[in-house]
Amino acid sequence: MTDVHSQIEHLARQRELLERALHSVPEVNFENRIPGKWSAREHLAHLARHQGIFLDRIRRILQEEKPILPSYVAEEDAHWQEWHQLRVREIEARWLEQRSAFIALLQNLSSEQFLRIGTHSTMGELTLHEWIDFFLVHEGHHLLSVLKIIRGRTV
């Protein structure tokens, strides 16, 4: 199950990267933004909220037969306004708690469970392995944005 182990390691590494970023600059830097785009804090809020949504999606994939799972759009999320307004340290606490639950869930799944399928509205049918890869790429994109923004980079 090398794929599972590498995915779990990737989740742990991205957790470490986020923790370093959160403590490398003053909290005020997380209010930086590229004009017309989210602030670094808003990217973090999106990552934390999306991670919770993703955990729910994993549970649905494990319980339902090929559930249809639409693209997540923060601005269409009834809870986004709450998450959008959280302070950086509260986002961090929620994100870390969810990440621990995410890793623990994956560590307890069987090989067969990783082959279960969920249907993404634009990506089509994906195995749980593929869903996790999709999640990691999405998260990496936002983490790169956070790192650029907190350091004052606009490109």
Tab-separated table of N, CA and C in Angstrom:
chain	number	residue	atom	x	y	z
A	1	MET	N	0.838	-1.189	0.000
A	1	MET	CA	0.000	0.000	0.000
A	1	MET	C	0.879	1.248	0.000
A	2	THR	N	1.876	1.263	-0.814
A	2	THR	CA	2.801	2.390	-0.869
A	2	THR	C	2.083	3.702	-1.140
A	3	ASP	N	1.084	3.700	-2.020
A	3	ASP	CA	0.365	4.932	-2.332
A	3	ASP	C	-0.239	5.560	-1.083
A	4	VAL	N	-0.850	4.728	-0.259
A	4	VAL	CA	-1.482	5.225	0.962
A	4	VAL	C	-0.439	5.846	1.878
A	5	HIS	N	0.664	5.164	2.059
A	5	HIS	CA	1.706	5.688	2.941
A	5	HIS	C	2.266	7.000	2.410
A	6	SER	N	2.476	7.097	1.115
A	6	SER	CA	3.017	8.338	0.560
A	6	SER	C	1.993	9.463	0.663
A	7	GLN	N	0.711	9.140	0.507
A	7	GLN	CA	-0.320	10.171	0.660
A	7	GLN	C	-0.378	10.668	2.108
A	8	ILE	N	-0.295	9.751	3.049
A	8	ILE	CA	-0.314	10.143	4.466
A	8	ILE	C	0.920	10.979	4.788
A	9	GLU	N	2.080	10.579	4.269
A	9	GLU	CA	3.303	11.366	4.475
A	9	GLU	C	3.173	12.758	3.858
A	10	HIS	N	2.565	12.826	2.697
A	10	HIS	CA	2.354	14.118	2.034
A	10	HIS	C	1.445	14.999	2.882
A	11	LEU	N	0.376	14.429	3.430
A	11	LEU	CA	-0.508	15.186	4.320
A	11	LEU	C	0.256	15.704	5.535
A	12	ALA	N	1.124	14.885	6.089
A	12	ALA	CA	1.919	15.300	7.251
A	12	ALA	C	2.916	16.392	6.870
A	13	ARG	N	3.559	16.263	5.704
A	13	ARG	CA	4.520	17.284	5.261
A	13	ARG	C	3.837	18.620	5.012
A	14	GLN	N	2.659	18.577	4.413
A	14	GLN	CA	1.947	19.834	4.169
A	14	GLN	C	1.493	20.452	5.496
A	15	ARG	N	1.205	19.614	6.479
A	15	ARG	CA	0.881	20.140	7.801
A	15	ARG	C	2.093	20.873	8.376
A	16	GLU	N	3.267	20.267	8.257
A	16	GLU	CA	4.495	20.899	8.759
A	16	GLU	C	4.782	22.201	8.019
A	17	LEU	N	4.582	22.210	6.713
A	17	LEU	CA	4.810	23.421	5.927
A	17	LEU	C	3.880	24.531	6.385
A	18	LEU	N	2.628	24.210	6.592
A	18	LEU	CA	1.674	25.219	7.053
A	18	LEU	C	2.053	25.742	8.431
A	19	GLU	N	2.421	24.843	9.320
A	19	GLU	CA	2.800	25.280	10.667
A	19	GLU	C	4.011	26.214	10.618
A	20	ARG	N	5.004	25.892	9.798
A	20	ARG	CA	6.174	26.785	9.660
A	20	ARG	C	5.760	28.139	9.119
A	21	ALA	N	4.908	28.141	8.110
A	21	ALA	CA	4.448	29.402	7.520
A	21	ALA	C	3.697	30.236	8.539
A	22	LEU	N	2.862	29.584	9.328
A	22	LEU	CA	2.051	30.314	10.315
A	22	LEU	C	2.895	30.987	11.388
A	23	HIS	N	4.063	30.456	11.632
A	23	HIS	CA	4.890	30.997	12.707
A	23	HIS	C	6.137	31.706	12.200
A	24	SER	N	6.216	31.905	10.888
A	24	SER	CA	7.414	32.527	10.313
A	24	SER	C	7.300	34.036	10.153
A	25	VAL	N	6.097	34.549	10.199
A	25	VAL	CA	5.875	35.986	10.011
A	25	VAL	C	4.811	36.452	10.997
A	26	PRO	N	4.734	37.757	11.244
A	26	PRO	CA	3.683	38.255	12.140
A	26	PRO	C	2.286	37.959	11.587
A	27	GLU	N	1.344	37.775	12.481
A	27	GLU	CA	-0.024	37.445	12.079
A	27	GLU	C	-0.607	38.492	11.128
A	28	VAL	N	-0.197	39.727	11.282
A	28	VAL	CA	-0.719	40.795	10.419
A	28	VAL	C	-0.407	40.536	8.939
A	29	ASN	N	0.673	39.816	8.652
A	29	ASN	CA	1.017	39.496	7.258
A	29	ASN	C	-0.057	38.648	6.575
A	30	PHE	N	-0.856	37.958	7.364
A	30	PHE	CA	-1.893	37.112	6.793
A	30	PHE	C	-3.082	37.923	6.284
A	31	GLU	N	-3.058	39.228	6.555
A	31	GLU	CA	-4.093	40.105	6.005
A	31	GLU	C	-3.663	40.664	4.652
A	32	ASN	N	-2.405	40.432	4.262
A	32	ASN	CA	-1.933	40.853	2.939
A	32	ASN	C	-2.799	40.186	1.884
A	33	ARG	N	-2.951	40.879	0.784
A	33	ARG	CA	-3.701	40.292	-0.322
A	33	ARG	C	-3.208	40.840	-1.641
A	34	ILE	N	-3.416	40.072	-2.676
A	34	ILE	CA	-3.223	40.532	-4.036
A	34	ILE	C	-4.538	41.213	-4.403
A	35	PRO	N	-4.503	42.420	-4.965
A	35	PRO	CA	-5.762	43.117	-5.278
A	35	PRO	C	-6.761	42.230	-6.027
A	36	GLY	N	-7.982	42.218	-5.514
A	36	GLY	CA	-9.042	41.438	-6.125
A	36	GLY	C	-9.028	39.960	-5.770
A	37	LYS	N	-8.081	39.533	-4.930
A	37	LYS	CA	-7.955	38.120	-4.545
A	37	LYS	C	-8.114	37.984	-3.031
A	38	TRP	N	-8.135	36.744	-2.566
A	38	TRP	CA	-8.228	36.474	-1.144
A	38	TRP	C	-6.949	36.888	-0.436
A	39	SER	N	-7.095	37.230	0.842
A	39	SER	CA	-5.923	37.432	1.702
A	39	SER	C	-5.354	36.059	2.050
A	40	ALA	N	-4.153	36.050	2.619
A	40	ALA	CA	-3.558	34.792	3.057
A	40	ALA	C	-4.448	34.133	4.114
A	41	ARG	N	-5.026	34.937	5.025
A	41	ARG	CA	-5.916	34.395	6.054
A	41	ARG	C	-7.139	33.745	5.414
A	42	GLU	N	-7.673	34.370	4.377
A	42	GLU	CA	-8.842	33.804	3.704
A	42	GLU	C	-8.489	32.491	2.994
A	43	HIS	N	-7.295	32.424	2.410
A	43	HIS	CA	-6.840	31.155	1.824
A	43	HIS	C	-6.777	30.081	2.909
A	44	LEU	N	-6.241	30.439	4.082
A	44	LEU	CA	-6.162	29.472	5.178
A	44	LEU	C	-7.548	29.024	5.624
A	45	ALA	N	-8.466	29.977	5.723
A	45	ALA	CA	-9.841	29.637	6.112
A	45	ALA	C	-10.448	28.679	5.086
A	46	HIS	N	-10.193	28.947	3.822
A	46	HIS	CA	-10.691	28.062	2.760
A	46	HIS	C	-10.098	26.653	2.911
A	47	LEU	N	-8.792	26.579	3.163
A	47	LEU	CA	-8.151	25.277	3.326
A	47	LEU	C	-8.760	24.501	4.492
A	48	ALA	N	-8.966	25.175	5.608
A	48	ALA	CA	-9.524	24.503	6.780
A	48	ALA	C	-10.961	24.059	6.519
A	49	ARG	N	-11.758	24.939	5.949
A	49	ARG	CA	-13.153	24.586	5.670
A	49	ARG	C	-13.213	23.460	4.638
A	50	HIS	N	-12.420	23.570	3.594
A	50	HIS	CA	-12.418	22.551	2.546
A	50	HIS	C	-11.982	21.191	3.100
A	51	GLN	N	-11.023	21.196	4.022
A	51	GLN	CA	-10.577	19.941	4.622
A	51	GLN	C	-11.727	19.258	5.363
A	52	GLY	N	-12.532	20.045	6.090
A	52	GLY	CA	-13.701	19.482	6.769
A	52	GLY	C	-14.715	18.928	5.785
A	53	ILE	N	-14.946	19.661	4.711
A	53	ILE	CA	-15.847	19.202	3.653
A	53	ILE	C	-15.313	17.898	3.067
A	54	PHE	N	-13.993	17.860	2.849
A	54	PHE	CA	-13.377	16.674	2.253
A	54	PHE	C	-13.513	15.459	3.164
A	55	LEU	N	-13.352	15.640	4.454
A	55	LEU	CA	-13.541	14.525	5.394
A	55	LEU	C	-14.954	13.971	5.280
A	56	ASP	N	-15.933	14.855	5.169
A	56	ASP	CA	-17.320	14.412	4.985
A	56	ASP	C	-17.469	13.646	3.679
A	57	ARG	N	-16.768	14.103	2.639
A	57	ARG	CA	-16.832	13.422	1.346
A	57	ARG	C	-16.228	12.018	1.436
A	58	ILE	N	-15.126	11.882	2.143
A	58	ILE	CA	-14.531	10.556	2.319
A	58	ILE	C	-15.537	9.629	2.988
A	59	ARG	N	-16.192	10.122	4.020
A	59	ARG	CA	-17.172	9.290	4.730
A	59	ARG	C	-18.316	8.876	3.800
A	60	ARG	N	-18.755	9.795	2.952
A	60	ARG	CA	-19.809	9.449	1.990
A	60	ARG	C	-19.321	8.399	1.000
A	61	ILE	N	-18.098	8.556	0.513
A	61	ILE	CA	-17.540	7.580	-0.431
A	61	ILE	C	-17.477	6.199	0.229
A	62	LEU	N	-17.162	6.162	1.504
A	62	LEU	CA	-17.064	4.887	2.216
A	62	LEU	C	-18.438	4.272	2.502
A	63	GLN	N	-19.466	5.100	2.619
A	63	GLN	CA	-20.789	4.607	3.003
A	63	GLN	C	-21.759	4.444	1.847
A	64	GLU	N	-21.603	5.252	0.806
A	64	GLU	CA	-22.558	5.241	-0.303
A	64	GLU	C	-21.919	4.645	-1.550
A	65	GLU	N	-22.755	4.198	-2.457
A	65	GLU	CA	-22.276	3.657	-3.720
A	65	GLU	C	-22.144	4.795	-4.731
A	66	LYS	N	-20.904	5.141	-5.068
A	66	LYS	CA	-20.578	6.171	-6.054
A	66	LYS	C	-21.366	7.474	-5.849
A	67	PRO	N	-21.225	8.087	-4.670
A	67	PRO	CA	-21.946	9.342	-4.457
A	67	PRO	C	-21.483	10.423	-5.440
A	68	ILE	N	-22.401	11.302	-5.792
A	68	ILE	CA	-22.071	12.440	-6.652
A	68	ILE	C	-21.712	13.596	-5.736
A	69	LEU	N	-20.504	14.131	-5.941
A	69	LEU	CA	-19.961	15.160	-5.058
A	69	LEU	C	-19.610	16.387	-5.900
A	70	PRO	N	-20.390	17.458	-5.769
A	70	PRO	CA	-20.157	18.645	-6.590
A	70	PRO	C	-18.874	19.365	-6.200
A	71	SER	N	-18.386	20.184	-7.106
A	71	SER	CA	-17.224	21.027	-6.800
A	71	SER	C	-17.562	21.888	-5.589
A	72	TYR	N	-16.574	22.097	-4.732
A	72	TYR	CA	-16.771	22.964	-3.574
A	72	TYR	C	-16.437	24.395	-3.971
A	73	VAL	N	-17.379	25.294	-3.737
A	73	VAL	CA	-17.187	26.720	-4.010
A	73	VAL	C	-17.447	27.450	-2.693
A	74	ALA	N	-16.405	28.040	-2.133
A	74	ALA	CA	-16.511	28.660	-0.808
A	74	ALA	C	-17.659	29.659	-0.732
A	75	GLU	N	-17.769	30.507	-1.733
A	75	GLU	CA	-18.780	31.563	-1.693
A	75	GLU	C	-20.212	31.024	-1.733
A	76	GLU	N	-20.381	29.767	-2.103
A	76	GLU	CA	-21.706	29.142	-2.115
A	76	GLU	C	-21.965	28.335	-0.842
A	77	ASP	N	-21.001	28.279	0.045
A	77	ASP	CA	-21.074	27.518	1.295
A	77	ASP	C	-21.760	28.367	2.358
A	78	ALA	N	-22.835	27.842	2.940
A	78	ALA	CA	-23.580	28.569	3.970
A	78	ALA	C	-22.713	28.896	5.191
A	79	HIS	N	-21.638	28.139	5.415
A	79	HIS	CA	-20.773	28.360	6.575
A	79	HIS	C	-19.528	29.190	6.243
A	80	TRP	N	-19.348	29.530	4.987
A	80	TRP	CA	-18.137	30.244	4.582
A	80	TRP	C	-17.983	31.571	5.310
A	81	GLN	N	-19.070	32.305	5.493
A	81	GLN	CA	-18.963	33.625	6.141
A	81	GLN	C	-18.363	33.500	7.541
A	82	GLU	N	-18.764	32.467	8.269
A	82	GLU	CA	-18.188	32.227	9.604
A	82	GLU	C	-16.689	31.947	9.491
A	83	TRP	N	-16.312	31.037	8.606
A	83	TRP	CA	-14.905	30.671	8.443
A	83	TRP	C	-14.094	31.852	7.924
A	84	HIS	N	-14.669	32.600	7.034
A	84	HIS	CA	-14.025	33.742	6.393
A	84	HIS	C	-13.590	34.796	7.422
A	85	GLN	N	-14.291	34.876	8.538
A	85	GLN	CA	-14.021	35.905	9.535
A	85	GLN	C	-13.145	35.443	10.700
A	86	LEU	N	-12.754	34.180	10.725
A	86	LEU	CA	-11.945	33.665	11.834
A	86	LEU	C	-10.550	34.280	11.834
A	87	ARG	N	-9.999	34.385	13.019
A	87	ARG	CA	-8.613	34.833	13.164
A	87	ARG	C	-7.679	33.677	12.792
A	88	VAL	N	-6.452	34.010	12.454
A	88	VAL	CA	-5.483	33.025	11.979
A	88	VAL	C	-5.302	31.887	12.985
A	89	ARG	N	-5.149	32.185	14.253
A	89	ARG	CA	-4.885	31.125	15.243
A	89	ARG	C	-6.082	30.181	15.396
A	90	GLU	N	-7.299	30.697	15.252
A	90	GLU	CA	-8.479	29.828	15.315
A	90	GLU	C	-8.547	28.932	14.077
A	91	ILE	N	-8.221	29.492	12.924
A	91	ILE	CA	-8.169	28.684	11.701
A	91	ILE	C	-7.139	27.575	11.872
A	92	GLU	N	-5.969	27.949	12.384
A	92	GLU	CA	-4.900	26.965	12.591
A	92	GLU	C	-5.367	25.842	13.507
A	93	ALA	N	-6.004	26.174	14.620
A	93	ALA	CA	-6.447	25.155	15.576
A	93	ALA	C	-7.446	24.197	14.927
A	94	ARG	N	-8.397	24.743	14.195
A	94	ARG	CA	-9.396	23.893	13.538
A	94	ARG	C	-8.749	23.035	12.457
A	95	TRP	N	-7.846	23.648	11.683
A	95	TRP	CA	-7.185	22.933	10.597
A	95	TRP	C	-6.362	21.765	11.146
A	96	LEU	N	-5.591	22.023	12.212
A	96	LEU	CA	-4.750	20.970	12.789
A	96	LEU	C	-5.580	19.832	13.368
A	97	GLU	N	-6.680	20.171	14.014
A	97	GLU	CA	-7.557	19.133	14.566
A	97	GLU	C	-8.118	18.256	13.443
A	98	GLN	N	-8.556	18.902	12.369
A	98	GLN	CA	-9.088	18.153	11.230
A	98	GLN	C	-8.002	17.314	10.562
A	99	ARG	N	-6.789	17.872	10.462
A	99	ARG	CA	-5.711	17.129	9.794
A	99	ARG	C	-5.409	15.852	10.558
A	100	SER	N	-5.389	15.940	11.884
A	100	SER	CA	-5.151	14.737	12.692
A	100	SER	C	-6.237	13.701	12.447
A	101	ALA	N	-7.493	14.151	12.370
A	101	ALA	CA	-8.608	13.233	12.110
A	101	ALA	C	-8.499	12.636	10.706
A	102	PHE	N	-8.082	13.437	9.758
A	102	PHE	CA	-7.914	13.005	8.361
A	102	PHE	C	-6.879	11.882	8.282
A	103	ILE	N	-5.718	12.111	8.868
A	103	ILE	CA	-4.645	11.112	8.833
A	103	ILE	C	-5.071	9.836	9.568
A	104	ALA	N	-5.703	9.995	10.721
A	104	ALA	CA	-6.157	8.824	11.486
A	104	ALA	C	-7.169	8.005	10.682
A	105	LEU	N	-8.078	8.690	9.995
A	105	LEU	CA	-9.062	7.982	9.184
A	105	LEU	C	-8.377	7.167	8.095
A	106	LEU	N	-7.444	7.786	7.386
A	106	LEU	CA	-6.761	7.082	6.299
A	106	LEU	C	-5.955	5.892	6.805
A	107	GLN	N	-5.334	6.038	7.968
A	107	GLN	CA	-4.516	4.962	8.512
A	107	GLN	C	-5.338	3.721	8.846
A	108	ASN	N	-6.637	3.892	9.029
A	108	ASN	CA	-7.489	2.771	9.428
A	108	ASN	C	-8.293	2.165	8.289
A	109	LEU	N	-8.067	2.612	7.054
A	109	LEU	CA	-8.822	2.084	5.926
A	109	LEU	C	-8.134	0.870	5.313
A	110	SER	N	-8.933	0.000	4.744
A	110	SER	CA	-8.401	-1.180	4.048
A	110	SER	C	-8.047	-0.812	2.610
A	111	SER	N	-7.307	-1.688	1.963
A	111	SER	CA	-6.947	-1.497	0.550
A	111	SER	C	-8.198	-1.366	-0.308
A	112	GLU	N	-9.199	-2.170	-0.020
A	112	GLU	CA	-10.442	-2.134	-0.791
A	112	GLU	C	-11.158	-0.797	-0.629
A	113	GLN	N	-11.105	-0.229	0.564
A	113	GLN	CA	-11.788	1.052	0.784
A	113	GLN	C	-11.154	2.167	-0.044
A	114	PHE	N	-9.857	2.100	-0.270
A	114	PHE	CA	-9.200	3.127	-1.085
A	114	PHE	C	-9.594	3.024	-2.555
A	115	LEU	N	-10.218	1.932	-2.930
A	115	LEU	CA	-10.659	1.760	-4.320
A	115	LEU	C	-12.121	2.161	-4.525
A	116	ARG	N	-12.796	2.537	-3.439
A	116	ARG	CA	-14.183	2.994	-3.567
A	116	ARG	C	-14.217	4.268	-4.403
A	117	ILE	N	-15.352	4.503	-5.020
A	117	ILE	CA	-15.468	5.583	-5.991
A	117	ILE	C	-16.472	6.640	-5.537
A	118	GLY	N	-16.092	7.883	-5.786
A	118	GLY	CA	-16.995	9.017	-5.655
A	118	GLY	C	-16.943	9.751	-6.981
A	119	THR	N	-18.063	10.329	-7.384
A	119	THR	CA	-18.131	10.998	-8.679
A	119	THR	C	-18.091	12.506	-8.485
A	120	HIS	N	-17.041	13.118	-8.992
A	120	HIS	CA	-16.879	14.575	-8.936
A	120	HIS	C	-17.629	15.180	-10.111
A	121	SER	N	-18.242	16.320	-9.887
A	121	SER	CA	-19.083	16.922	-10.930
A	121	SER	C	-18.316	17.293	-12.192
A	122	THR	N	-17.032	17.589	-12.087
A	122	THR	CA	-16.265	17.920	-13.292
A	122	THR	C	-15.157	16.909	-13.595
A	123	MET	N	-14.651	16.222	-12.585
A	123	MET	CA	-13.556	15.269	-12.782
A	123	MET	C	-14.043	13.849	-13.102
A	124	GLY	N	-15.322	13.595	-12.851
A	124	GLY	CA	-15.871	12.268	-13.103
A	124	GLY	C	-15.605	11.316	-11.946
A	125	GLU	N	-15.618	10.020	-12.245
A	125	GLU	CA	-15.420	9.006	-11.214
A	125	GLU	C	-13.965	8.966	-10.781
A	126	LEU	N	-13.763	9.029	-9.468
A	126	LEU	CA	-12.418	8.976	-8.892
A	126	LEU	C	-12.414	7.965	-7.753
A	127	THR	N	-11.358	7.165	-7.678
A	127	THR	CA	-11.199	6.305	-6.504
A	127	THR	C	-10.819	7.194	-5.327
A	128	LEU	N	-10.934	6.651	-4.134
A	128	LEU	CA	-10.544	7.425	-2.958
A	128	LEU	C	-9.078	7.848	-3.057
A	129	HIS	N	-8.218	6.981	-3.573
A	129	HIS	CA	-6.813	7.361	-3.816
A	129	HIS	C	-6.742	8.631	-4.668
A	130	GLU	N	-7.504	8.638	-5.748
A	130	GLU	CA	-7.488	9.786	-6.658
A	130	GLU	C	-8.076	11.031	-6.002
A	131	TRP	N	-9.106	10.851	-5.198
A	131	TRP	CA	-9.671	11.988	-4.460
A	131	TRP	C	-8.612	12.618	-3.554
A	132	ILE	N	-7.841	11.787	-2.889
A	132	ILE	CA	-6.811	12.308	-1.981
A	132	ILE	C	-5.737	13.050	-2.771
A	133	ASP	N	-5.334	12.503	-3.923
A	133	ASP	CA	-4.375	13.219	-4.779
A	133	ASP	C	-4.940	14.580	-5.192
A	134	PHE	N	-6.189	14.595	-5.592
A	134	PHE	CA	-6.874	15.828	-5.997
A	134	PHE	C	-6.865	16.831	-4.837
A	135	PHE	N	-7.162	16.344	-3.634
A	135	PHE	CA	-7.148	17.196	-2.445
A	135	PHE	C	-5.755	17.782	-2.214
A	136	LEU	N	-4.730	16.944	-2.304
A	136	LEU	CA	-3.357	17.399	-2.051
A	136	LEU	C	-2.910	18.462	-3.054
A	137	VAL	N	-3.271	18.293	-4.312
A	137	VAL	CA	-2.919	19.284	-5.332
A	137	VAL	C	-3.636	20.603	-5.040
A	138	HIS	N	-4.916	20.524	-4.724
A	138	HIS	CA	-5.692	21.728	-4.398
A	138	HIS	C	-5.091	22.449	-3.198
A	139	GLU	N	-4.779	21.692	-2.169
A	139	GLU	CA	-4.209	22.283	-0.966
A	139	GLU	C	-2.845	22.907	-1.258
A	140	GLY	N	-2.014	22.210	-2.034
A	140	GLY	CA	-0.698	22.739	-2.393
A	140	GLY	C	-0.798	24.057	-3.134
A	141	HIS	N	-1.763	24.163	-4.019
A	141	HIS	CA	-1.983	25.420	-4.758
A	141	HIS	C	-2.253	26.573	-3.792
A	142	HIS	N	-3.141	26.342	-2.832
A	142	HIS	CA	-3.475	27.397	-1.874
A	142	HIS	C	-2.313	27.687	-0.914
A	143	LEU	N	-1.576	26.659	-0.517
A	143	LEU	CA	-0.414	26.885	0.347
A	143	LEU	C	0.634	27.742	-0.357
A	144	LEU	N	0.845	27.505	-1.637
A	144	LEU	CA	1.775	28.344	-2.397
A	144	LEU	C	1.289	29.789	-2.408
A	145	SER	N	0.009	30.003	-2.598
A	145	SER	CA	-0.542	31.363	-2.557
A	145	SER	C	-0.302	32.002	-1.196
A	146	VAL	N	-0.538	31.245	-0.127
A	146	VAL	CA	-0.312	31.774	1.231
A	146	VAL	C	1.148	32.191	1.396
A	147	LEU	N	2.073	31.314	1.008
A	147	LEU	CA	3.498	31.626	1.163
A	147	LEU	C	3.886	32.883	0.395
A	148	LYS	N	3.398	33.033	-0.808
A	148	LYS	CA	3.696	34.229	-1.596
A	148	LYS	C	3.129	35.484	-0.929
A	149	ILE	N	1.876	35.410	-0.527
A	149	ILE	CA	1.182	36.585	0.005
A	149	ILE	C	1.798	37.047	1.320
A	150	ILE	N	2.097	36.114	2.231
A	150	ILE	CA	2.625	36.543	3.536
A	150	ILE	C	4.022	37.152	3.411
A	151	ARG	N	4.684	36.872	2.302
A	151	ARG	CA	6.015	37.438	2.057
A	151	ARG	C	5.968	38.636	1.114
A	152	GLY	N	4.738	39.107	0.829
A	152	GLY	CA	4.587	40.311	0.018
A	152	GLY	C	4.783	40.123	-1.461
A	153	ARG	N	4.756	38.896	-1.947
A	153	ARG	CA	4.917	38.625	-3.376
A	153	ARG	C	3.543	38.703	-4.044
A	154	THR	N	3.503	39.253	-5.239
A	154	THR	CA	2.233	39.350	-5.941
A	154	THR	C	2.194	38.500	-7.212
A	155	VAL	N	3.329	37.870	-7.517
A	155	VAL	CA	3.362	36.975	-8.676
A	155	VAL	C	4.054	35.691	-8.310
